[in-house]
CSV table of C-alpha atoms in Angstrom, one decimal:
chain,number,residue,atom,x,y,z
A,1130,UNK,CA,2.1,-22.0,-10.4
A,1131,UNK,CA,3.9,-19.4,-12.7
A,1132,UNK,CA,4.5,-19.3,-16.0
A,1133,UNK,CA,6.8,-17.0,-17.9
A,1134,UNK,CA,5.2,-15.5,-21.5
A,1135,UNK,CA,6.3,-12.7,-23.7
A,1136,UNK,CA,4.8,-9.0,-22.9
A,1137,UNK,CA,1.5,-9.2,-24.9
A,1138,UNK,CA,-2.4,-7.4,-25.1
A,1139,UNK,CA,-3.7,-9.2,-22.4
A,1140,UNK,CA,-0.2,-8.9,-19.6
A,1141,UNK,CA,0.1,-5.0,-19.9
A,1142,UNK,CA,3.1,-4.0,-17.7
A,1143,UNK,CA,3.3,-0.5,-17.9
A,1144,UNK,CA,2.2,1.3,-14.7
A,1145,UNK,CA,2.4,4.2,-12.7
A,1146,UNK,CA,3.7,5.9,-10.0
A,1147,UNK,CA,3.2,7.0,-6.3
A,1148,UNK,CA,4.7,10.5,-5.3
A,1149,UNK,CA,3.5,12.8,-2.9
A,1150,UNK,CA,0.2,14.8,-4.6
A,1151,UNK,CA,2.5,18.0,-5.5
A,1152,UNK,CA,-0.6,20.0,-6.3
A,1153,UNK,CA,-0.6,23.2,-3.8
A,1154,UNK,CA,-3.0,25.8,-4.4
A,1155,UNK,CA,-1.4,29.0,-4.4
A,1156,UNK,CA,-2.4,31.8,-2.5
A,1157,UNK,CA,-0.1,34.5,-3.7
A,1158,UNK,CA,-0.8,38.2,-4.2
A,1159,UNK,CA,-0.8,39.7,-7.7
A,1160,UNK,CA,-3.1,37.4,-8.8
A,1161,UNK,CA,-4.6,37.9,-12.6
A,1162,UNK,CA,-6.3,35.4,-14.4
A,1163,UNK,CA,-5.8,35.2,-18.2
A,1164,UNK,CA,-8.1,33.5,-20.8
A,1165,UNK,CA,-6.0,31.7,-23.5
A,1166,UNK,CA,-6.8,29.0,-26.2
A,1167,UNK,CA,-4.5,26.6,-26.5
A,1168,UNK,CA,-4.3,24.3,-29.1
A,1169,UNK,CA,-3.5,20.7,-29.7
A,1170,UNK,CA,-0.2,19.0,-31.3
A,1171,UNK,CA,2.0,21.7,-32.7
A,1172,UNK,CA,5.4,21.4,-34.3
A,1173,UNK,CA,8.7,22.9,-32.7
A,1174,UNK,CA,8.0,26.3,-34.5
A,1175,UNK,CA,4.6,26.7,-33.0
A,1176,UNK,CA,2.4,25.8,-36.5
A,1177,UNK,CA,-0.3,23.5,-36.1
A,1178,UNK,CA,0.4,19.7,-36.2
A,1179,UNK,CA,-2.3,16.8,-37.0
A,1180,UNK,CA,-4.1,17.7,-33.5
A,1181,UNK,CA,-6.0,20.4,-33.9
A,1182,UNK,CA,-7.3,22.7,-31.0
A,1183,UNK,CA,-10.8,21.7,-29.4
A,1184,UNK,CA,-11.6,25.2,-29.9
A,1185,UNK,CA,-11.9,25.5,-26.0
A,1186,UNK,CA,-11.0,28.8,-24.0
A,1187,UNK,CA,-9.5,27.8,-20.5
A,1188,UNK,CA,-8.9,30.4,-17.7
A,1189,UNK,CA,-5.7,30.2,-16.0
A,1190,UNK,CA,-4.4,31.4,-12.8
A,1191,UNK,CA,-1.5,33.0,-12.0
A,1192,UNK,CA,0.8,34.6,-9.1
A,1193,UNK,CA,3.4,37.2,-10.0
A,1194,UNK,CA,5.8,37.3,-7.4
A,1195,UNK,CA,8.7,39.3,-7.9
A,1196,UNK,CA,9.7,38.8,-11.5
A,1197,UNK,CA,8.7,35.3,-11.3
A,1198,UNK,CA,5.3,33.9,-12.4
A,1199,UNK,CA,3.9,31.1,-10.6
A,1200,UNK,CA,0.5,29.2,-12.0
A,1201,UNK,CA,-1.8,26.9,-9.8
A,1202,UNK,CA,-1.9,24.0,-9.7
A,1203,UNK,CA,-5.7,23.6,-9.2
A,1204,UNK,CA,-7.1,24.7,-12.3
A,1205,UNK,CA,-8.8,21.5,-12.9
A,1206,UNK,CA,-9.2,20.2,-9.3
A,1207,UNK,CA,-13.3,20.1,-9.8
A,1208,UNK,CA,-13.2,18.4,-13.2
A,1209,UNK,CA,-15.9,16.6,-14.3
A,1210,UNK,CA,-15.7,13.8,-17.3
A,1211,UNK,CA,-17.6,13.4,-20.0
A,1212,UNK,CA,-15.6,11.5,-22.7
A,1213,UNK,CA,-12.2,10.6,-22.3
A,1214,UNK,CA,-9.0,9.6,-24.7
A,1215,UNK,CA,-7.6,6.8,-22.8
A,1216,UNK,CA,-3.7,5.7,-23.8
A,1217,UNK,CA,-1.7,2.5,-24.1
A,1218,UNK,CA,1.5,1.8,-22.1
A,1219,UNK,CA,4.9,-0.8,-23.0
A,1220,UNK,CA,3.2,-4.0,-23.7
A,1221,UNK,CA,0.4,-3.3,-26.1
A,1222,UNK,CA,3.0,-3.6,-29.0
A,1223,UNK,CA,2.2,-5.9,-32.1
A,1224,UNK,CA,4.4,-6.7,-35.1
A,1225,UNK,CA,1.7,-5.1,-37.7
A,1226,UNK,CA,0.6,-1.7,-35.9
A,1227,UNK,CA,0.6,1.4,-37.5
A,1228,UNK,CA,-0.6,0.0,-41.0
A,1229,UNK,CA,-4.1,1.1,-41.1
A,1230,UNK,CA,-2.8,4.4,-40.3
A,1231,UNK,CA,-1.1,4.7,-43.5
A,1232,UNK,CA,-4.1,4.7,-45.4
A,1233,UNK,CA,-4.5,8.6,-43.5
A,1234,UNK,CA,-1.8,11.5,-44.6
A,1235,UNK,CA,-2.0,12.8,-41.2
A,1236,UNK,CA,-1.4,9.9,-39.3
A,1237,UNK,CA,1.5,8.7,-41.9
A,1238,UNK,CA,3.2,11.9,-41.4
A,1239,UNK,CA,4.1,11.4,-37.8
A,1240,UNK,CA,5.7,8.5,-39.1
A,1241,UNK,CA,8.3,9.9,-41.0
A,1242,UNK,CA,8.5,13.1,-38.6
A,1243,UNK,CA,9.5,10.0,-35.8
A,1244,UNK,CA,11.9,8.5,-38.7
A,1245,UNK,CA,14.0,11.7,-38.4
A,1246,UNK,CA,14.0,12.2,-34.5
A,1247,UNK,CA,14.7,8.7,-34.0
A,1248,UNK,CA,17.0,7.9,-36.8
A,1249,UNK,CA,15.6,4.5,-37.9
A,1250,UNK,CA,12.6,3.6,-39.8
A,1251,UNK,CA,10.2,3.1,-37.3
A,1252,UNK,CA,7.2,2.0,-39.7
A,1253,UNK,CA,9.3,-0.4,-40.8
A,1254,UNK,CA,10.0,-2.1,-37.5
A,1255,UNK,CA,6.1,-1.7,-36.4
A,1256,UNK,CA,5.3,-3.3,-39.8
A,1257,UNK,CA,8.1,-6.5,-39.8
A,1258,UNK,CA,9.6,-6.6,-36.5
A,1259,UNK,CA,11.2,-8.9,-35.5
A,1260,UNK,CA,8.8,-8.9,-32.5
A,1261,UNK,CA,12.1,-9.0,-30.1
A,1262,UNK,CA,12.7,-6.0,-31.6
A,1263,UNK,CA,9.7,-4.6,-31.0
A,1264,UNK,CA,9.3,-5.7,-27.5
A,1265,UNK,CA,12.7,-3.7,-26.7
A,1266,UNK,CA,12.1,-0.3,-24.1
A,1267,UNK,CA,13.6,1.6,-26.2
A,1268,UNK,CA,11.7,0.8,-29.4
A,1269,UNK,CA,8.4,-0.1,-28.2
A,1270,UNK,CA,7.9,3.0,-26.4
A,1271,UNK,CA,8.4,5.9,-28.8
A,1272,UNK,CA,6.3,3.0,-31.7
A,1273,UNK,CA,3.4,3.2,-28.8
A,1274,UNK,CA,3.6,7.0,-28.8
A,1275,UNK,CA,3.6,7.6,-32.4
A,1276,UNK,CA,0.3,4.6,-33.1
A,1277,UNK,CA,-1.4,6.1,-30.6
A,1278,UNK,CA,-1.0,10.0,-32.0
A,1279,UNK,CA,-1.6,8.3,-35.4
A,1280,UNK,CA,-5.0,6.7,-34.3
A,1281,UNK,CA,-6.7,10.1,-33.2
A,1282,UNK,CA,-5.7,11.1,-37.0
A,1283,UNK,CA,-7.3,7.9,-38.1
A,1284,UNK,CA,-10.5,8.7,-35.9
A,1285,UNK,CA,-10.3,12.3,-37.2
A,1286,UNK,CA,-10.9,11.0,-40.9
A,1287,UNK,CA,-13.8,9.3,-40.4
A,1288,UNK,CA,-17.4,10.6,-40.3
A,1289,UNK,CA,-17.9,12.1,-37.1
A,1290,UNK,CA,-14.6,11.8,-35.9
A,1291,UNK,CA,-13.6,15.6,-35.1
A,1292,UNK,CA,-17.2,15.5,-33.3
A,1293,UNK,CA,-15.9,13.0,-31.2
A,1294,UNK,CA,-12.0,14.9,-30.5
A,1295,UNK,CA,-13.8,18.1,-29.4
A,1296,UNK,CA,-16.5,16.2,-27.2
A,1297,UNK,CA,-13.4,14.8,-24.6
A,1298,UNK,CA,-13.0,16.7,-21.8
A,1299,UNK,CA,-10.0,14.4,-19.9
A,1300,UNK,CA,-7.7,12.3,-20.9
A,1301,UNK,CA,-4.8,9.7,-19.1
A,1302,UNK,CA,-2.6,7.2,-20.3
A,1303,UNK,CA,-0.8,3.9,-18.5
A,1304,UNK,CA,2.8,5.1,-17.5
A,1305,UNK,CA,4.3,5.5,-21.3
A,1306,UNK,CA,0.4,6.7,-21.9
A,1307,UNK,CA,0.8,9.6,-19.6
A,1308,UNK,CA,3.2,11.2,-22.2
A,1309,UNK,CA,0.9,10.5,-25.4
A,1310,UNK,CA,-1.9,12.3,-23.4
A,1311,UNK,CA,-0.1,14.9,-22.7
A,1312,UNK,CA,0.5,15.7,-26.3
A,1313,UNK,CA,-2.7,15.6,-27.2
A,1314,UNK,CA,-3.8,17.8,-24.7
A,1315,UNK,CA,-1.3,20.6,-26.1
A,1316,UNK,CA,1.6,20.2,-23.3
A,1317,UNK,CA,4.0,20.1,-25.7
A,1318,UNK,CA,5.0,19.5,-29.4
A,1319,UNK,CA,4.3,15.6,-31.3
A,1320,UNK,CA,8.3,16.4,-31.8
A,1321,UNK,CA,9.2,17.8,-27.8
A,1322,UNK,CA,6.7,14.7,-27.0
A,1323,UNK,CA,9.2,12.2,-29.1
A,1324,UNK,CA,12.2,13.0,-27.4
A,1325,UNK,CA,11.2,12.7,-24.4
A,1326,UNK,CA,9.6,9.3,-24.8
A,1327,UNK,CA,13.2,8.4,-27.2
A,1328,UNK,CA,15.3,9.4,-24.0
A,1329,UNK,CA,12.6,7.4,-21.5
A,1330,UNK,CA,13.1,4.8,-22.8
A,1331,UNK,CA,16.8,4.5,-23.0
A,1332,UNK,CA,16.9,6.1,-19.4
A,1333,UNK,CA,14.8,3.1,-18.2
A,1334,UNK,CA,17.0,0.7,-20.2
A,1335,UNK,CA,20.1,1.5,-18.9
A,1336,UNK,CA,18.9,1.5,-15.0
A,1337,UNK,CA,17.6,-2.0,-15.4
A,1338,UNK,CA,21.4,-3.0,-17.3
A,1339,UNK,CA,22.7,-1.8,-13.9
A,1340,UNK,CA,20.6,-4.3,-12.0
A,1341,UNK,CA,19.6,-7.9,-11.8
A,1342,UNK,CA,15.7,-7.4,-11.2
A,1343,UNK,CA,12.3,-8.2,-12.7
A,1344,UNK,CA,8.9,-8.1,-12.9
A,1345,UNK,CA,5.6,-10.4,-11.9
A,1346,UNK,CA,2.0,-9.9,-12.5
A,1347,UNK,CA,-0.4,-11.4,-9.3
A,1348,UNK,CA,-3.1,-12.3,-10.8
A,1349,UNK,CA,-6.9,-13.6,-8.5
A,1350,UNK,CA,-6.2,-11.2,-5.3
A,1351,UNK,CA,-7.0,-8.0,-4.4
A,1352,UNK,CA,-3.9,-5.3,-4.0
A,1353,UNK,CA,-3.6,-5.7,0.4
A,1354,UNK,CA,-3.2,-9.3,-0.2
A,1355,UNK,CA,-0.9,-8.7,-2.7
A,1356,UNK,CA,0.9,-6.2,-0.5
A,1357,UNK,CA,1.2,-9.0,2.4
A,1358,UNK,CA,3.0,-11.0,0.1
A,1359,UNK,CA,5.7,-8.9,-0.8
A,1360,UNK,CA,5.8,-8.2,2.4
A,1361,UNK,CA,6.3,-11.8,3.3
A,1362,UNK,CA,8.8,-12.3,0.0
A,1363,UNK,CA,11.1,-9.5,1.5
A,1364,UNK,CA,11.8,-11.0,4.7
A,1365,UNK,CA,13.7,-14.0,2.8
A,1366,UNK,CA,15.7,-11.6,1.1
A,1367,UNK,CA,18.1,-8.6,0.8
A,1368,UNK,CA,17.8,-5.1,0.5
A,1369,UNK,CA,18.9,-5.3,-2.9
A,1370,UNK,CA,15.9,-7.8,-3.4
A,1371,UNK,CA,13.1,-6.0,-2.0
A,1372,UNK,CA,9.9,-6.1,-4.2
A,1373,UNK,CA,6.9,-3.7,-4.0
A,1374,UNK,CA,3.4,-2.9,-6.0
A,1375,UNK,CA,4.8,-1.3,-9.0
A,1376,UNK,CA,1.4,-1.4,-11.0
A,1377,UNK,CA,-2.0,-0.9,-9.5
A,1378,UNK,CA,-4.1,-2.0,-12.8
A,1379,UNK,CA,-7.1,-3.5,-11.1
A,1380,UNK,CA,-8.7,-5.7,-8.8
A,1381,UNK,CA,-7.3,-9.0,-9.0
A,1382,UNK,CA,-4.4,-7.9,-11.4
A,1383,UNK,CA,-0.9,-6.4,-10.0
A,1384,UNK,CA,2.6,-6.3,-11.3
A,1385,UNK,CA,5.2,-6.4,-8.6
A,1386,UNK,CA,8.2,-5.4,-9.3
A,1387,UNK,CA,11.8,-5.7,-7.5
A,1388,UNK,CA,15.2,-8.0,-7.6
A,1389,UNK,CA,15.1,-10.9,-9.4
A,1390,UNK,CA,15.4,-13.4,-5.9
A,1391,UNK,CA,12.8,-11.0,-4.5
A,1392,UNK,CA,10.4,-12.1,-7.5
A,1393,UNK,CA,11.5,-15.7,-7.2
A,1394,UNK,CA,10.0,-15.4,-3.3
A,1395,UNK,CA,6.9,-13.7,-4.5
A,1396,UNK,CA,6.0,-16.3,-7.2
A,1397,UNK,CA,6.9,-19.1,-4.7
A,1398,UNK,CA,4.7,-18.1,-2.0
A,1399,UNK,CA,1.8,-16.7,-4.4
A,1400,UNK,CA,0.0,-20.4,-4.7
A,1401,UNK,CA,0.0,-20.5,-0.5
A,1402,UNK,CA,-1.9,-16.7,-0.9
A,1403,UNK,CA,-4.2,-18.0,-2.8
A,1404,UNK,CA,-3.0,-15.9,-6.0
A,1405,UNK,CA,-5.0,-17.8,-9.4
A,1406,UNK,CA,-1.3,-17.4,-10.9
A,1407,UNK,CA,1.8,-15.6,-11.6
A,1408,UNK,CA,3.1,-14.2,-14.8
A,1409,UNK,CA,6.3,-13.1,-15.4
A,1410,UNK,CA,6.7,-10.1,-17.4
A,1411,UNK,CA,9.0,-10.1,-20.1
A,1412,UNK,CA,10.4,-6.8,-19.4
A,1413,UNK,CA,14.3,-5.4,-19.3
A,1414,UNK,CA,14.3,-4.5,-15.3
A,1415,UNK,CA,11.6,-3.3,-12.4
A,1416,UNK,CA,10.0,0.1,-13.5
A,1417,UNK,CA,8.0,1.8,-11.5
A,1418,UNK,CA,10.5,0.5,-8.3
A,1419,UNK,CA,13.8,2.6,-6.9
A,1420,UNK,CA,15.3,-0.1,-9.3
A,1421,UNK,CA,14.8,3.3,-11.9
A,1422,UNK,CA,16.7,6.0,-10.0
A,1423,UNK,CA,19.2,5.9,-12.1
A,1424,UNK,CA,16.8,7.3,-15.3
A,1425,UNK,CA,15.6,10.2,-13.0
A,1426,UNK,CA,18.3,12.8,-13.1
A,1427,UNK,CA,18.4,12.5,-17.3
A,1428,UNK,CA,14.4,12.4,-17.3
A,1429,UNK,CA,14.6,15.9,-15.0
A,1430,UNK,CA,17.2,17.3,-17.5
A,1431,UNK,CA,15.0,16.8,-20.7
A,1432,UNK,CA,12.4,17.6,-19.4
A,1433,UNK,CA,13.7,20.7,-17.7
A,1434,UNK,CA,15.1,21.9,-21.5
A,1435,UNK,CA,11.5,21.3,-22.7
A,1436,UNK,CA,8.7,23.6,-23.4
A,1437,UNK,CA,5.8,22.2,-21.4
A,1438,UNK,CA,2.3,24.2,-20.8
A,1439,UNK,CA,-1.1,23.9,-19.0
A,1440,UNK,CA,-2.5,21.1,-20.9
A,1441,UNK,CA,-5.9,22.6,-22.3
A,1442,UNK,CA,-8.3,19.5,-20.5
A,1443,UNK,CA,-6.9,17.4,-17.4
A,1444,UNK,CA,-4.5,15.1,-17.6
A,1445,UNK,CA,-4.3,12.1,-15.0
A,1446,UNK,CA,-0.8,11.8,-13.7
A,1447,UNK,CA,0.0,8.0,-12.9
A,1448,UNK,CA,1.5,8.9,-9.4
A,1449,UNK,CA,-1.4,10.2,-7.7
A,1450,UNK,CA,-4.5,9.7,-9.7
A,1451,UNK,CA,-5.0,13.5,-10.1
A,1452,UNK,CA,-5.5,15.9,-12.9
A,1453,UNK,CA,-2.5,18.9,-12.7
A,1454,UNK,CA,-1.8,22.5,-14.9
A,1455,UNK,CA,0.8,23.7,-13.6
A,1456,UNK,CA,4.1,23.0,-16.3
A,1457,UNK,CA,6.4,22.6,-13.5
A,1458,UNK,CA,4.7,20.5,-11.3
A,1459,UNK,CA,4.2,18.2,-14.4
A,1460,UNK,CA,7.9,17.9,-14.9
A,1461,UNK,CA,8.3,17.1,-11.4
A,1462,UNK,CA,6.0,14.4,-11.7
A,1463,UNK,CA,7.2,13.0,-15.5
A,1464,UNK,CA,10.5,12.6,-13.8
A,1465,UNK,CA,9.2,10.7,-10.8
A,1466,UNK,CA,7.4,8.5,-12.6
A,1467,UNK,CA,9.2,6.0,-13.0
A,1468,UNK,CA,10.1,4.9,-9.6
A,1469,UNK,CA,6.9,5.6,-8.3
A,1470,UNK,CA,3.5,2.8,-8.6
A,1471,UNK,CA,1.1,3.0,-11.3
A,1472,UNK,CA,-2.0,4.6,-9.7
A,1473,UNK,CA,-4.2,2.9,-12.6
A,1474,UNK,CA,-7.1,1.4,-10.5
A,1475,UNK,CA,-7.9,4.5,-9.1
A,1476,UNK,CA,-7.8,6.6,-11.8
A,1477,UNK,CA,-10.2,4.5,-13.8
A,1478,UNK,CA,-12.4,4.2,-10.5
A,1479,UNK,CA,-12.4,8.1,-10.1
A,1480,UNK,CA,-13.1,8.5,-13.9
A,1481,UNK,CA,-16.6,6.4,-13.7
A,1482,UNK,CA,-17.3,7.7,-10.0
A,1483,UNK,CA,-17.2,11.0,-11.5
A,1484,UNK,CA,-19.7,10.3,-14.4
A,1485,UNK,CA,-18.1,9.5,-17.2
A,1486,UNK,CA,-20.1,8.7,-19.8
A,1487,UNK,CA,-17.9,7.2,-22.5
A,1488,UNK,CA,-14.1,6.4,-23.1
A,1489,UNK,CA,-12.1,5.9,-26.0
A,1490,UNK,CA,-8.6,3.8,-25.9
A,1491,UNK,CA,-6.6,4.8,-29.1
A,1492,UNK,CA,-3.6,2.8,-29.9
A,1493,UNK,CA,-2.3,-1.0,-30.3
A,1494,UNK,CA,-4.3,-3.6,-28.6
A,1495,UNK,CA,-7.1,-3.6,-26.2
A,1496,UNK,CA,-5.9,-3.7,-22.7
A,1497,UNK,CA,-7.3,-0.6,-21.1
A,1498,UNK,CA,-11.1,-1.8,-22.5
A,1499,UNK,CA,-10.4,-5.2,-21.0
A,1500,UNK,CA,-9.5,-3.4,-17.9
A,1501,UNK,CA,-12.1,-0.6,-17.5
A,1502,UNK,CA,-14.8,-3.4,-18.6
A,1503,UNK,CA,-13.5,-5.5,-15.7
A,1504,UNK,CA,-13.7,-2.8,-13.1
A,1505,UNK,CA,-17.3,-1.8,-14.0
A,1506,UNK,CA,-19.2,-4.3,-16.8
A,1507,UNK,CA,-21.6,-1.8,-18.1
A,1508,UNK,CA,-18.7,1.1,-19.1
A,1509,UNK,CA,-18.8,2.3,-22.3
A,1510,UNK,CA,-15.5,2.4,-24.2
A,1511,UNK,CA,-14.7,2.0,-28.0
A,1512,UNK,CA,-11.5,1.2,-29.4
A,1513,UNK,CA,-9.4,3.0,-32.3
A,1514,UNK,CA,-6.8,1.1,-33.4
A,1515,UNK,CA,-4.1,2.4,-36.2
């Protein structure tokens, strides 16, 4: 059976990405290592935003070859988590988010800072909607962005909450997430952060205009049984049909993502697979899919006119589950995104593997607790909405 419903909390379809790891440790001569503080959210002239810094020293290393300076890529390959800042992706959008943040000067400044990159009044269509509105790529995702930077401001109010801030020692965010925690962990500006999450989600727009295609969640069967039936849905069907695994959430829980008659097949086969269900995501085209290529080459130019840096804690790419520092590499990846599968399961898996002793998902809705609760019952993780 499938059903088709409207992108809510519970039918997240944001997810990630599977590239090659591009994280090459390198053994260069010249090698010097440099202990710098970096602190969080800052505007485009380098003063302090809302985010403040965690007060944490990291030592970076680099390689000077020639007149070029190359940094490592491994500076956090031994992490160990403690307390994380977990991110929403598209689909945790509600008409009504962003209210409670108003009640907080810091949070209801990034607000009208968004109002003047984006040229529309985004509080306004957070507040009122319409929810079609709302639900649109290129609105929801830079509305996500902005809640969820608002939320750490609201948790930074309250008694404790700074405590908290300077206790998290990783962070990671589903697909649009990715870009929220890498503001917060000082990569770049709340503003630089903005426009590149404005142009995503035009980028990602367009590409699925160009292209009849679509997206399904699988829901009751674990990811190679999934994989076996879009393996059997793209042998009725073109190459311009083909579906694949664009969203690794968790066990029992996948969004495919391909042509449109290639989703038909999968949803027609899923009941003789034994799927539970299908749900088809109300979503403009098949992100995370070669469906996207054609938002790559303006993702790489943005993001190649931006000012990205070592985040200060690791950040968990979507596209291989793996923390990175080095600012190119991260552009690399950012770009790639998009046409690459969510790596979600086994970031969360590594997370609580590693030892993680608490998480925190700040933003609209409650998907990522639903998740991380379903992949291991006894996780501890506390919501901050805005």
């Amino acid at each position: 059976m499938h059903t088709f419903l409207r992108l809510n909390l519970h039918h997240p379809l944001i997810l990630l990405t599977s590239l090659p790891t591009m994280t090459a440790f390198l053994a260069l001569p010249s090698i010097s290592l440099n202990s710098s503080s970096v602190s969080g959210l800052r505007n485009g002239k380098g003063a302090p935003l809302g985010i403040r810094s965690l007060g944490r020293s990291r030592v970076s290393m680099t390689a000077s070859v020639g007149s070029q300076t190359l940094q490592s890529d491994a500076l956090f390959a031994d992490y160990k988590p403690n307390f994380a800042f977990l991110f929403p992706g598209q689909g945790a959008q509600a008409v009504g988010m962003g209210r409670e943040a108003q009640s907080v000067p810091a949070a209801a400044e990034l607000y009208k800072k968004a109002n003047d990159i984006l040229g529309f009044d985004l509080l306004d269509v957070c507040f009122n909607g319409p929810k079609e509105k709302l639900d649109s790529t290129v609105i929801s995702q830079p509305a996500i962005y902005v809640t969820s930077l608002a939320a750490v401001e609201l948790l930074r109010a309250r008694d404790g909450g700074q405590q908290i801030i300077d206790s998290v020692d990783v962070t990671c965010g589903l697909s649009l997430g990715e870009y929220t925690a890498l503001a917060f962990a000082g990569s770049f500006s709340f503003e630089d952060g903005l426009n590149l999450v404005k142009l995503r989600g035009e980028a990602m727009q367009e590409a699925a205009d160009a292209a009849k295609s679509a997206m399904v969640s699988v829901i009751g069967l674990d990811s190679d049984k999934v994989q076996q039936l879009c393996d059997a849905a793209n042998q009725e069907v073109d190459d311009a049909n083909k579906v694949q695994i664009a969203n690794y959430l968790c066990t029992g829980n996948y969004a495919v993502s391909g042509g449109v008659k290639g989703v038909e097949a999968v949803e027609a086969k899923a009941k003789s697979f034994k799927a539970r269900m299908t749900v088809r995501l109300a979503v403009a085209g098949a992100f995370h899919t070669s469906f996207m290529e054609p938002a790559v080459s303006r993702l790489e130019a943005k993001l190649a006119a931006t000012q990205i840096r070592t985040p200060r804690i690791p950040v968990i790419s979507n596209v291989d589950a793996q923390p990175h520092s080095d600012p190119e590499t991260i552009k690399k990846i950012l770009a790639r995104q998009v046409t690459s599968p969510v790596q979600w399961e086994t970031t969360v898996k590594t997370l609580l593997s590693k030892g993680l002793k608490k998480s925190y998902e700040l933003g609209p809705g409650k998907v990522i607790a639903g998740i991380v609760k379903r992949m291991e019952r006894s996780a501890e993780i506390e919501n901050i909405a805005a």
